[in-house]
Tab-separated table of C-alpha atoms in Angstrom:
chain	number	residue	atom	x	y	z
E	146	UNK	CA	0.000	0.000	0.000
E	147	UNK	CA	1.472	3.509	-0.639
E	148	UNK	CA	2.385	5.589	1.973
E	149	UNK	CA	1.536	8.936	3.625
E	150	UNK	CA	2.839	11.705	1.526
E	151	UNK	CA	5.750	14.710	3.535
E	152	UNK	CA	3.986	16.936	5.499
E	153	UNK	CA	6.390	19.328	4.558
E	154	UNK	CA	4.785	22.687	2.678
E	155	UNK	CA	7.656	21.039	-0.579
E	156	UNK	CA	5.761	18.063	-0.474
E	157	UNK	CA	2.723	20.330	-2.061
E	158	UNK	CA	2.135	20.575	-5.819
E	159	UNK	CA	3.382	23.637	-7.172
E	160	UNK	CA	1.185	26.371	-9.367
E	161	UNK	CA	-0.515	24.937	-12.757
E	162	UNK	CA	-3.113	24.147	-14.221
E	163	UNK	CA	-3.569	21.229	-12.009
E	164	UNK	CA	-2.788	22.717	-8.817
E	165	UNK	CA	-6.376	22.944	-7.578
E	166	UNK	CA	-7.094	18.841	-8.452
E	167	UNK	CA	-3.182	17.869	-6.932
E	168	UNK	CA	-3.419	20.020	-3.178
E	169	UNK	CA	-7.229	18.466	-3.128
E	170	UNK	CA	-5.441	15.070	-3.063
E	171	UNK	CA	-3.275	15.506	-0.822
E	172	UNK	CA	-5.906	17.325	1.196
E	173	UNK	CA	-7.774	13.559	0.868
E	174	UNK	CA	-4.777	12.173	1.633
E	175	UNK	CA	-3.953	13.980	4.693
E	176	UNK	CA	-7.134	13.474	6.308
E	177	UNK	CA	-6.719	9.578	5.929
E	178	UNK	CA	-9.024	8.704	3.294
E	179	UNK	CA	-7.533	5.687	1.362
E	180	UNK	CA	-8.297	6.217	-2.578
E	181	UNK	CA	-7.075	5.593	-5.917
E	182	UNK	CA	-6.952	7.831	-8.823
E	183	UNK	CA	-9.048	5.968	-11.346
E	184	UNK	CA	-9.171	8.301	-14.605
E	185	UNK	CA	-7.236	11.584	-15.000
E	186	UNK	CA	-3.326	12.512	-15.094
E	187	UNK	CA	-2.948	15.350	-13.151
E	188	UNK	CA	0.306	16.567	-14.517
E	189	UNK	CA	-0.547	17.049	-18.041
E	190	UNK	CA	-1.398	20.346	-19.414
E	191	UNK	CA	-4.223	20.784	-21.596
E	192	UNK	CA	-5.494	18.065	-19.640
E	193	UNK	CA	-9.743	18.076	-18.962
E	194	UNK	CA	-10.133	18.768	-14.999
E	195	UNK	CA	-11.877	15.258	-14.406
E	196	UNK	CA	-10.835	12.989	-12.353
E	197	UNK	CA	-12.439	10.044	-10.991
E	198	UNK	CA	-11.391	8.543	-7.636
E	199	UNK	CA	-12.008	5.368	-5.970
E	200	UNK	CA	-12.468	5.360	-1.768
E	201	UNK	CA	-13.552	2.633	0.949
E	202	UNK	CA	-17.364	3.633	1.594
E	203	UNK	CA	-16.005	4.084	5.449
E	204	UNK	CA	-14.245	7.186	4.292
E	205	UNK	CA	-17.033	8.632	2.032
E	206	UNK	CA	-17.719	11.179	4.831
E	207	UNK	CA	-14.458	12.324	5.532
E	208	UNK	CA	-13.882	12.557	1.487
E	209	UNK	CA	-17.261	15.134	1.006
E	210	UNK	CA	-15.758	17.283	4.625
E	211	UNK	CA	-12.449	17.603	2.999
E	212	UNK	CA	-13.527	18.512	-0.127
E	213	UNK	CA	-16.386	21.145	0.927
E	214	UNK	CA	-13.463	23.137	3.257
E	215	UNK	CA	-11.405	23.266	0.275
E	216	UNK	CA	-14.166	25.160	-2.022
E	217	UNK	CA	-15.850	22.203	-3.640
E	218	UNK	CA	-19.970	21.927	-3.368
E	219	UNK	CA	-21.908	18.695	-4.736
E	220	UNK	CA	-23.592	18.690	-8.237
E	221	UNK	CA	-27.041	16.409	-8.670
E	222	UNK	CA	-25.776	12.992	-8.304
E	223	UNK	CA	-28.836	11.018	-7.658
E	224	UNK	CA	-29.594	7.753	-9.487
E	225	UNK	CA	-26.010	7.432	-10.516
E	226	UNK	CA	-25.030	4.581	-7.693
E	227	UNK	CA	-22.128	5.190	-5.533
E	228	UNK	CA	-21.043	8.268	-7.681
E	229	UNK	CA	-20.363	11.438	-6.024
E	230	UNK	CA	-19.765	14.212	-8.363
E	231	UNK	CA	-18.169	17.376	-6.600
E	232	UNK	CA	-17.102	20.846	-8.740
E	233	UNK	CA	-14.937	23.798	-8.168
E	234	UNK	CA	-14.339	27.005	-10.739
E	235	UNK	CA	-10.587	28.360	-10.661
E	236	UNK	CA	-10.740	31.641	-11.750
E	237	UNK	CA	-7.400	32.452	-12.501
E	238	UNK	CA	-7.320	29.937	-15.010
E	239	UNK	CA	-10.704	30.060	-16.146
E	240	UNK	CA	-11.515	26.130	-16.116
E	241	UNK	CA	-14.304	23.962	-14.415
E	242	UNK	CA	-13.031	20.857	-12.434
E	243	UNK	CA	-14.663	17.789	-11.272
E	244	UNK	CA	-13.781	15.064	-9.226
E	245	UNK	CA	-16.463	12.480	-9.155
E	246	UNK	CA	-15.954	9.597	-5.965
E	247	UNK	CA	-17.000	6.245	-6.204
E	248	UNK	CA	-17.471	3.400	-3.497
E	249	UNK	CA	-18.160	0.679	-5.883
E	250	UNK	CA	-17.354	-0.168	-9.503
E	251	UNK	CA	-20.165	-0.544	-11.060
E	252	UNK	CA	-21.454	-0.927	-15.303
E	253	UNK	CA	-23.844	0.780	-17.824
E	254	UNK	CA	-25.494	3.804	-18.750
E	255	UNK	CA	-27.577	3.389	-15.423
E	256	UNK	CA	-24.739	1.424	-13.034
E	257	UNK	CA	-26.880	-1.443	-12.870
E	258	UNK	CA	-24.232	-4.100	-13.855
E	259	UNK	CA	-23.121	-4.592	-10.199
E	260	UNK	CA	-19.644	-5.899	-8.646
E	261	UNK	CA	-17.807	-6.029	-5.567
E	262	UNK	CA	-14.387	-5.247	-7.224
E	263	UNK	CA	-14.214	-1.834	-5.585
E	264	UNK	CA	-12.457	-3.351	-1.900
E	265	UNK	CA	-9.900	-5.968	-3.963
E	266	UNK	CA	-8.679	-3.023	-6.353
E	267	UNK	CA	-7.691	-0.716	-3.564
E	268	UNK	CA	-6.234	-3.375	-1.910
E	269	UNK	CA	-3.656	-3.761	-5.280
E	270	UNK	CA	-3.645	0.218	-5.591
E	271	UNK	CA	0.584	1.666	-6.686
E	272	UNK	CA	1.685	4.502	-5.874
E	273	UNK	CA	2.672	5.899	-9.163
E	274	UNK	CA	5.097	8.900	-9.086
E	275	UNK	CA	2.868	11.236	-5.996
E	276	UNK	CA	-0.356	9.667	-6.195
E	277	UNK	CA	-1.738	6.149	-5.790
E	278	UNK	CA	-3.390	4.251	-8.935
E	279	UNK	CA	-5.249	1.188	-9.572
E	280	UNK	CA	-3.395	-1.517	-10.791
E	281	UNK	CA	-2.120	-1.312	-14.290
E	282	UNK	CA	-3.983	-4.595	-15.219
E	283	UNK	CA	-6.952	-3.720	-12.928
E	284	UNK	CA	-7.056	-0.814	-15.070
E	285	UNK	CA	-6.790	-2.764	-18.439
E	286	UNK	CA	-9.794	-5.274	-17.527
E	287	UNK	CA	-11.952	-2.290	-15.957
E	288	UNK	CA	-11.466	-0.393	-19.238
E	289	UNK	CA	-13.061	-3.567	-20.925
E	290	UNK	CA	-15.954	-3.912	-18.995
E	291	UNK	CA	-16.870	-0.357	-19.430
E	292	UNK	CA	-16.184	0.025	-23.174
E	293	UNK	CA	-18.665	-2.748	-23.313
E	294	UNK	CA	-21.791	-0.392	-23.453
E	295	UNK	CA	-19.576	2.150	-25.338
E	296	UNK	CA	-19.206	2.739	-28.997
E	297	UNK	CA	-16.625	2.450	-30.451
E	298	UNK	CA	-14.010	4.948	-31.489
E	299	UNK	CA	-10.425	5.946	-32.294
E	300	UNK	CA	-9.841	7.494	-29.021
E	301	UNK	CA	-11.421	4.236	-27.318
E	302	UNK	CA	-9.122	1.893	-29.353
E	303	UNK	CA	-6.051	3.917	-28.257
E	304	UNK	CA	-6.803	3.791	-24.630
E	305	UNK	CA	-7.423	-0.390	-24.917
E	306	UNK	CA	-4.276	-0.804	-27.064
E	307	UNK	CA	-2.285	1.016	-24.525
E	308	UNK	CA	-3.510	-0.075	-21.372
E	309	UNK	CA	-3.469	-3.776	-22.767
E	310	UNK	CA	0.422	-3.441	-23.110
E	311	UNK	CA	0.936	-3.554	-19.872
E	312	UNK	CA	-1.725	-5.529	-18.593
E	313	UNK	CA	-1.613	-9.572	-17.692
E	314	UNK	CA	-4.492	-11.932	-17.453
E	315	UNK	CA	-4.340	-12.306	-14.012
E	316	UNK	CA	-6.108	-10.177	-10.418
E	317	UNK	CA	-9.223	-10.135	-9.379
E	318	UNK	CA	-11.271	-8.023	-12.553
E	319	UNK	CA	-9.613	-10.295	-14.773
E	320	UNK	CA	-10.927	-13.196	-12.851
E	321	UNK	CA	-14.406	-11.638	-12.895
E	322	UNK	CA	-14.808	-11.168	-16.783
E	323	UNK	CA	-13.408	-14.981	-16.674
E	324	UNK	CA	-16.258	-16.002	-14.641
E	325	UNK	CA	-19.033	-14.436	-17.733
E	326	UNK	CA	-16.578	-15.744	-20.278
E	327	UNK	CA	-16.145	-19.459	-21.494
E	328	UNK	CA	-12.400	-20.955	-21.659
E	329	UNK	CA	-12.421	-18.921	-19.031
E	330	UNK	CA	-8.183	-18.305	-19.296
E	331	UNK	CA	-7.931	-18.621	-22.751
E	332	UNK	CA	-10.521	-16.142	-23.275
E	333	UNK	CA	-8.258	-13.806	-21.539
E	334	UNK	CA	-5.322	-14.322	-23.334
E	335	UNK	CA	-7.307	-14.004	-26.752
E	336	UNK	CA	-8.806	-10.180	-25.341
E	337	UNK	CA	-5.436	-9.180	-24.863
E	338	UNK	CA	-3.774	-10.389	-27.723
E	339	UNK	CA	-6.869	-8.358	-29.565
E	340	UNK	CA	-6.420	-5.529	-27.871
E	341	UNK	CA	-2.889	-5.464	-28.628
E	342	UNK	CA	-3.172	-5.600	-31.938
E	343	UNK	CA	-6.599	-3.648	-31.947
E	344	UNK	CA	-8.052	-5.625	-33.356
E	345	UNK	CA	-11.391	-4.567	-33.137
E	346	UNK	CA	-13.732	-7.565	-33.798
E	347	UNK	CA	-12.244	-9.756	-31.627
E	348	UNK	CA	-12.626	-7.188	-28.767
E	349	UNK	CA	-15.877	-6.480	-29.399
E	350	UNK	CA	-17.454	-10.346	-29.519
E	351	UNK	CA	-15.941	-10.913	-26.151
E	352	UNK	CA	-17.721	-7.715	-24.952
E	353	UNK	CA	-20.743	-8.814	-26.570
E	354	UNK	CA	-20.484	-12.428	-24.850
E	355	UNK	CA	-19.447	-11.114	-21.713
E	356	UNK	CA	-22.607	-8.446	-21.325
E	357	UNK	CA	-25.075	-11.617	-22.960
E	358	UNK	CA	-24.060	-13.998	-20.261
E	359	UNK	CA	-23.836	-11.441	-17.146
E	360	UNK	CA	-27.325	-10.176	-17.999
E	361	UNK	CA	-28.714	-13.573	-18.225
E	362	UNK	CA	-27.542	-14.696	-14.970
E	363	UNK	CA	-28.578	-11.172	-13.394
E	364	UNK	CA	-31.537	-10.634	-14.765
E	365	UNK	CA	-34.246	-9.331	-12.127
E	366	UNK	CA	-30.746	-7.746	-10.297
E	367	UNK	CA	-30.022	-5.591	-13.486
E	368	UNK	CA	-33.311	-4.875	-14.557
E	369	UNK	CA	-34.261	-3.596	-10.768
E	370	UNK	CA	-31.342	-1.177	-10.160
E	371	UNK	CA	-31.739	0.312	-14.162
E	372	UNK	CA	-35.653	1.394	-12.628
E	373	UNK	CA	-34.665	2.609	-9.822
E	374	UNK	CA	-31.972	4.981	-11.197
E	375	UNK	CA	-33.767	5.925	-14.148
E	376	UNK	CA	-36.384	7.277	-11.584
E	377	UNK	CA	-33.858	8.906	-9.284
E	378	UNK	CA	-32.612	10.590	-11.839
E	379	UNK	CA	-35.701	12.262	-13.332
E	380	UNK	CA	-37.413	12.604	-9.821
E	381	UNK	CA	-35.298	12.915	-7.114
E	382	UNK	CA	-34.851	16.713	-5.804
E	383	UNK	CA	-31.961	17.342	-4.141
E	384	UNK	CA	-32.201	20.018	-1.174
E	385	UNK	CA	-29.976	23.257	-2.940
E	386	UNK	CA	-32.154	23.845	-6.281
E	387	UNK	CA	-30.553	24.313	-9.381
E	388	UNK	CA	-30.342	27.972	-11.769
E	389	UNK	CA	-32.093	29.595	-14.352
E	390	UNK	CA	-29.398	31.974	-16.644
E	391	UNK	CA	-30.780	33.877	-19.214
E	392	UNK	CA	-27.869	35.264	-21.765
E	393	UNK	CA	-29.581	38.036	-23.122
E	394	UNK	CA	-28.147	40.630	-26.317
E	395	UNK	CA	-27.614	42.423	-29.355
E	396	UNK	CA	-28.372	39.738	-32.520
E	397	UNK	CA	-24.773	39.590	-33.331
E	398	UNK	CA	-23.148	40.298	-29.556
E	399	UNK	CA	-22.063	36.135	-29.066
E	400	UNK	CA	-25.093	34.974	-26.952
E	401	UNK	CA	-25.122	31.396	-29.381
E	402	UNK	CA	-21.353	31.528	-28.952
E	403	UNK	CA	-20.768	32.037	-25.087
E	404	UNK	CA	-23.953	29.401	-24.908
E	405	UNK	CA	-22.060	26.617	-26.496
E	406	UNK	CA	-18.959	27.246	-24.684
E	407	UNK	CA	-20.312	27.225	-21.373
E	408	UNK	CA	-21.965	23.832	-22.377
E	409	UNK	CA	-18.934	22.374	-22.922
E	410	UNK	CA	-16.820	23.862	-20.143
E	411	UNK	CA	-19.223	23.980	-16.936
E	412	UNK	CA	-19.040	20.117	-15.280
E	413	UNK	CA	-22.218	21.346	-13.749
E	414	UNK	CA	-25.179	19.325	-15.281
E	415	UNK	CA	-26.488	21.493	-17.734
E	416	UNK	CA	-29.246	21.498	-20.311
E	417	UNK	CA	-30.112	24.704	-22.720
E	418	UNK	CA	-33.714	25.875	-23.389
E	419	UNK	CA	-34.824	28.102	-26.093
E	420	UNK	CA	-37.240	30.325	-24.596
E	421	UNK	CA	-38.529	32.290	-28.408
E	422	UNK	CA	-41.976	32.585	-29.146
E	423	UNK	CA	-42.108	34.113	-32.492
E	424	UNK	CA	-40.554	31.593	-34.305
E	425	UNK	CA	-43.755	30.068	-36.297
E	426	UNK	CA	-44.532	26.407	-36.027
E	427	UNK	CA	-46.486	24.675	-38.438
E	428	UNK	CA	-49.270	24.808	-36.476
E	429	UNK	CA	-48.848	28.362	-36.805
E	430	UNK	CA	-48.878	28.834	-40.391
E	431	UNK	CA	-52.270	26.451	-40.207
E	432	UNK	CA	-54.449	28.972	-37.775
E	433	UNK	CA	-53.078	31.897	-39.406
E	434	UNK	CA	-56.835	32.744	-40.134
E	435	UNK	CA	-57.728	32.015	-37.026
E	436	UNK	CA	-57.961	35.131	-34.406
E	437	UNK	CA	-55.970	34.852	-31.354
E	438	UNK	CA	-54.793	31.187	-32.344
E	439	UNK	CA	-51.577	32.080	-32.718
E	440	UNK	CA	-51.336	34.022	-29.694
E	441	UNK	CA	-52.502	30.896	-27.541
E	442	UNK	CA	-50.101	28.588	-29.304
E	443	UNK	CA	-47.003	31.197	-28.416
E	444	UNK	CA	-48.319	30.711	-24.610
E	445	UNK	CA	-48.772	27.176	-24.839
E	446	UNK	CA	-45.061	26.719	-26.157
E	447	UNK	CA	-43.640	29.344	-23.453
E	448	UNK	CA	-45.755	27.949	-20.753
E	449	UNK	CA	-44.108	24.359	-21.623
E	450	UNK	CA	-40.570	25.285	-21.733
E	451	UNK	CA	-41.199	27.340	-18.609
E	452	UNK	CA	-42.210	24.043	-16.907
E	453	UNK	CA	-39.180	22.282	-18.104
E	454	UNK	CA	-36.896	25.058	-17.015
E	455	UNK	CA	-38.514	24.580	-13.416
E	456	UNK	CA	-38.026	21.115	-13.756
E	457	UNK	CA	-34.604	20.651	-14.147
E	458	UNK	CA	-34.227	23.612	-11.897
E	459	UNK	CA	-35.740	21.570	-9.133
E	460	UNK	CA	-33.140	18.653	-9.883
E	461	UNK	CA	-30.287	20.898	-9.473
E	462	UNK	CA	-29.124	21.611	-12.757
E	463	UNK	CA	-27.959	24.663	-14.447
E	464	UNK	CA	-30.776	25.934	-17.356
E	465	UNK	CA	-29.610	28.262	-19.732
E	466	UNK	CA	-32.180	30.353	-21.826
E	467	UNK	CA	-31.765	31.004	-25.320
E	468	UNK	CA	-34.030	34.024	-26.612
E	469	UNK	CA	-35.635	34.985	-22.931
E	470	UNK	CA	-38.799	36.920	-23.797
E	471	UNK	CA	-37.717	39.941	-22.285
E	472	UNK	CA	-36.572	40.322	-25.815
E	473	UNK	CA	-40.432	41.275	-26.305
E	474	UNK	CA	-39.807	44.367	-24.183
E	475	UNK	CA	-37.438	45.694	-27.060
E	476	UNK	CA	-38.622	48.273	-29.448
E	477	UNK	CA	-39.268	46.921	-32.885
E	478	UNK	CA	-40.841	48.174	-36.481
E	479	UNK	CA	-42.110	44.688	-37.634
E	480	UNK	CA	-44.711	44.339	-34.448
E	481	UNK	CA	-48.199	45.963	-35.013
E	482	UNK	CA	-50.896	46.062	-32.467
E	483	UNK	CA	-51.809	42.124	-32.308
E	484	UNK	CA	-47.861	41.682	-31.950
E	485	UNK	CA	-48.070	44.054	-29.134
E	486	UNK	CA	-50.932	42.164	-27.438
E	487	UNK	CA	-48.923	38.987	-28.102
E	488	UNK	CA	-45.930	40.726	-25.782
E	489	UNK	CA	-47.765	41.798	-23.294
E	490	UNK	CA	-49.592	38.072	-22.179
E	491	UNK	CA	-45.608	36.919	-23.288
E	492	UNK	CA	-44.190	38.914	-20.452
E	493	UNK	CA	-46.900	37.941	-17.888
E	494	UNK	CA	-46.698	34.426	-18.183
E	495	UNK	CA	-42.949	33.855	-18.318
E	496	UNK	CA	-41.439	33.514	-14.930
E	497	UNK	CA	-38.121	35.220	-14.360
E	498	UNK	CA	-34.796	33.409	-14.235
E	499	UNK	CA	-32.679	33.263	-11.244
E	500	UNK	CA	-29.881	35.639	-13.401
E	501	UNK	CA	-30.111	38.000	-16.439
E	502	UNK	CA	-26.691	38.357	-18.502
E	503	UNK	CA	-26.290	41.347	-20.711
E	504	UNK	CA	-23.854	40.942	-23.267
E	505	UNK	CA	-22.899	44.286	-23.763
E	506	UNK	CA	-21.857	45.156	-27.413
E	507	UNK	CA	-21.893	48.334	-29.287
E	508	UNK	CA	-24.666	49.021	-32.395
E	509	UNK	CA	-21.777	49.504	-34.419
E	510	UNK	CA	-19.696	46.090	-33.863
E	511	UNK	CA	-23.034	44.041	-33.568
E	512	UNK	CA	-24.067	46.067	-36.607
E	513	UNK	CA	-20.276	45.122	-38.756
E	514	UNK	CA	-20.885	41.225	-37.516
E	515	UNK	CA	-24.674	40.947	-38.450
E	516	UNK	CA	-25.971	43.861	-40.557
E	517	UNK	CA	-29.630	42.811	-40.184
E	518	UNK	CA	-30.839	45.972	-38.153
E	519	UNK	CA	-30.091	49.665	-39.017
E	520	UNK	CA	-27.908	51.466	-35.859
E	521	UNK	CA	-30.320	53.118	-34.949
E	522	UNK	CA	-32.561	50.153	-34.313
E	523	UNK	CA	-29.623	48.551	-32.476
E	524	UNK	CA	-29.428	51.967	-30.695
E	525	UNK	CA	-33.035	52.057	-29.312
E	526	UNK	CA	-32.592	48.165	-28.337
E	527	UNK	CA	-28.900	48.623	-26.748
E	528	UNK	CA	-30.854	51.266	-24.566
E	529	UNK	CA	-33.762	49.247	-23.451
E	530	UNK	CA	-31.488	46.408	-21.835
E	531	UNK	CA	-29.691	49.109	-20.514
E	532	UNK	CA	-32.598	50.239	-18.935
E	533	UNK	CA	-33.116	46.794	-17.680
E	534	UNK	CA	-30.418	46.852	-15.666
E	535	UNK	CA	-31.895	49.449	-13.262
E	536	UNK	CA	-35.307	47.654	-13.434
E	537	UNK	CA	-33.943	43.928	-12.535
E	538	UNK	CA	-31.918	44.013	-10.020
E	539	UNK	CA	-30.319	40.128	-10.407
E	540	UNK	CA	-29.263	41.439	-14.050
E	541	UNK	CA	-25.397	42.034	-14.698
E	542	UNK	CA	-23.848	43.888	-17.579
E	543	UNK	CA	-20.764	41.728	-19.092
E	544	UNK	CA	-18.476	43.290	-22.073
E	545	UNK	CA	-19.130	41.386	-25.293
E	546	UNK	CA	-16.589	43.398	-26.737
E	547	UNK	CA	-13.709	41.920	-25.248
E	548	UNK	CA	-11.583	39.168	-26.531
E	549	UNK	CA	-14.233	35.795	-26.148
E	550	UNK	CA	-11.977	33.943	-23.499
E	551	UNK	CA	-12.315	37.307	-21.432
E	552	UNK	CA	-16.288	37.120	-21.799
E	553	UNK	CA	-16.531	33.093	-21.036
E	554	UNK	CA	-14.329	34.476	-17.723
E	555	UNK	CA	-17.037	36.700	-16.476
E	556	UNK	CA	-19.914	34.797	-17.414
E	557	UNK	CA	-18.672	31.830	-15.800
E	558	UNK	CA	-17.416	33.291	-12.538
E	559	UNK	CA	-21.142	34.757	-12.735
E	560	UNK	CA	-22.868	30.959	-12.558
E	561	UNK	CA	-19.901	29.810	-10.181
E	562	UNK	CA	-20.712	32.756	-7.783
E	563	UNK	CA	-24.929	32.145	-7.866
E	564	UNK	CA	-24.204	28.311	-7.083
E	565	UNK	CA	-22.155	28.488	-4.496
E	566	UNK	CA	-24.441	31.398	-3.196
E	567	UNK	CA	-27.645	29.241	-3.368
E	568	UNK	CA	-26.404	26.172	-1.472
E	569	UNK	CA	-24.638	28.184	1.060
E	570	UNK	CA	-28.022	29.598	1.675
E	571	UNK	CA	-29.147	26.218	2.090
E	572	UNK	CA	-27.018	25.829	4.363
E	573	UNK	CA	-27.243	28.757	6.558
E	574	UNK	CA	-31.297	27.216	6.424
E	575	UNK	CA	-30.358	23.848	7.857
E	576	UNK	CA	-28.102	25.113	10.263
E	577	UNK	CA	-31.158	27.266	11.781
E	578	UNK	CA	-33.396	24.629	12.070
């Protein structure tokens, strides 16, 4: 088993982009909880901040202390078995991190292909330059098993070939896809000779024997645990809600832009809504003719996104609105009076988000990047958000004009800062009580 790292302040990881995922672990380490690094190498920039650990259920509680005094909070974790997802935002480098903890090793989209590997693979656990690590071949055979409900790609291949160069057919995960396997042994030898030589069809009818044979015998086990966390993850409400973000703007000032990038930075569960009513539907264009139709089918469509943005609020997850009707507020040449009344019942049955973002951009670069609106249409709108601002008091003002990176910055320290606000209001609650 590895050892207790130095106490000494050089036995701490130095500045980088890593810094905040290294000092965590030997924050973990400190406090005596025994894990193992299971995915992510902490000293390679450019890496993604995601790492997964493994830790004896006994030291689950210690893990979440250790991790909530170092400026971690939980994300929605519910229906995902033993997984405990935990996030940080470093602002000076601008990146979202996640370590997710696990007490078992468990399989599928829904962790209902069950094992009791988790105990025998931290008892094998190296200690592999400063932090400890599963077992190379452990690593090789648990790689197999999961790529089993995963398709295939390059980047998958890669990973098998080069954990399988190290690996041997021997420990206790290669003993357990034995046991769903015939030939048992020489089964094993054959997966790593395939994976070796990635050879791709060989691989993938052992993965396709192996999943055949351990549902079969498993049956009413499987089948029970993929219910219950397909339920617990679409019903269970965990005690800090989520938040609502509208990005709000000039056509032309980034809002798609700093939308998609947030997507695919924040570790946060996240899910994007669009929140525009005038787009026309085909049911649209078929009541036309029909007074007030229209109108009702707008409120119909708002009134259902607005009950999906509540929704996933109440699970905890980050919503971000595209097109918030506040946009209806804006002066405009194309609405006439039946447009007008249209706004009006828009604006009184949307609910407000939990933050309005103004990406702030001049009529004149919105204007050089779009060219759909004259400047002084883009005027009269810039000025009406503007306006907002004094009206809606949870609405900040970011730069759009600044290089992107700077604007992805401000807009994420924005969500970090409202998260960790809302559950540290939760827990100022709990404490009372």
């Amino acid at each position: 088993m590895p050892g207790r790292w130095d106490e000494s302040p050089d036995a701490l990881p130095g500045p980088g982009p890593h810094g905040i995922c290294s000092r965590t672990l030997v924050a973990l380490d400190r406090s005596g909880v025994g894990y193992a690094v299971m995915r992510g190498v902490l000293d390679v920039p450019g890496l993604s901040g995601d790492v997964d650990l493994l830790i004896p259920a006994e030291d689950l509680g210690k893990a979440e202390h250790t991790l909530r005094v170092g400026g971690w909070i939980p994300a929605p974790s519910s229906g995902h078995g033993s997984h405990r997802f935990f996030v940080t935002y470093d602002e000076e480098s601008g990146r979202w991190y996640q370590l997710d903890l696990v007490t078992r090793i468990d399989f599928g989209p829904l962790q209902a292909y069950r094992t009791e590997l988790a105990s025998p693979c931290l008892e094998r656990r190296i200690l592999d330059g400063q932090f400890p690590v599963l077992d190379p071949s452990d690593c090789f055979w648990l790689l197999f098993l999961h790529q089993v409900w995963k398709q295939p790609t390059p980047k998958r291949r890669g990973e098998l070939v080069t954990q399988a160069l190290v690996a041997h057919s021997s420990g206790p995960v290669a003993e357990f896809v034995a046991a769903h396997l015939q030939d048992r042994s020489a089964s094993l030898q054959r997966i790593l000779a395939g994976a070796r030589a990635a050879d791709e069809e060989e691989v993938r009818t052992a993965q396709a024997a192996l999943q055949q044979h351990w549902r079969r015998s498993q049956r009413l086990e499987i089948v029970s645990h993929e219910t219950a966390n397909w339920l617990l993850r679409r019903t269970s409400i965990p005690r800090a809600p989520g938040l609502t973000v509208a990005l709000l703007g000039l056509d032309g000032a980034g809002k798609t832009t700093v939308a998609t990038t947030l997507r695919q930075d924040i570790t946060w569960p996240t899910v994007s809504l669009y929140m525009g009513v005038w787009r026309e539907s085909r049911l649209d264009h078929f009541f036309r003719h029909v007074m007030g139709a229209r109108l009702v089918l707008r409120l119909g469509r708002l009134s259902r996104t607005g009950l999906l943005a509540r929704y996933h609020r109440a699970l905890g997850r980050l919503v971000l609105l595209d097109r918030y009707v506040i946009d209806t507020n804006l002066p405009s040449s194309t609405l006439d009076w039946k447009g007008r009344v249209s706004a009006y019942f828009v604006l009184k049955t949307a609910a407000e988000p939990d933050r309005l973002v103004f990406l702030d951009a001049s009529p004149e670069v919105v204007f050089a990047r779009k060219g759909e609106l004259t400047i002084e249409e883009l005027k009269g709108r810039r000025d009406t958000y503007l306006a907002f601002e004094r009206r809606f008091a949870h609405m900040l003002t970011v730069d759009a004009e600044q290089p992107l990176q700077q604007v992805i910055r401000a807009v994420n320290r924005v969500v970090w800062d409202d998260l960790v606000r809302s559950r540290s209001s939760v827990a100022d609650r709990a404490h009372l009580t």
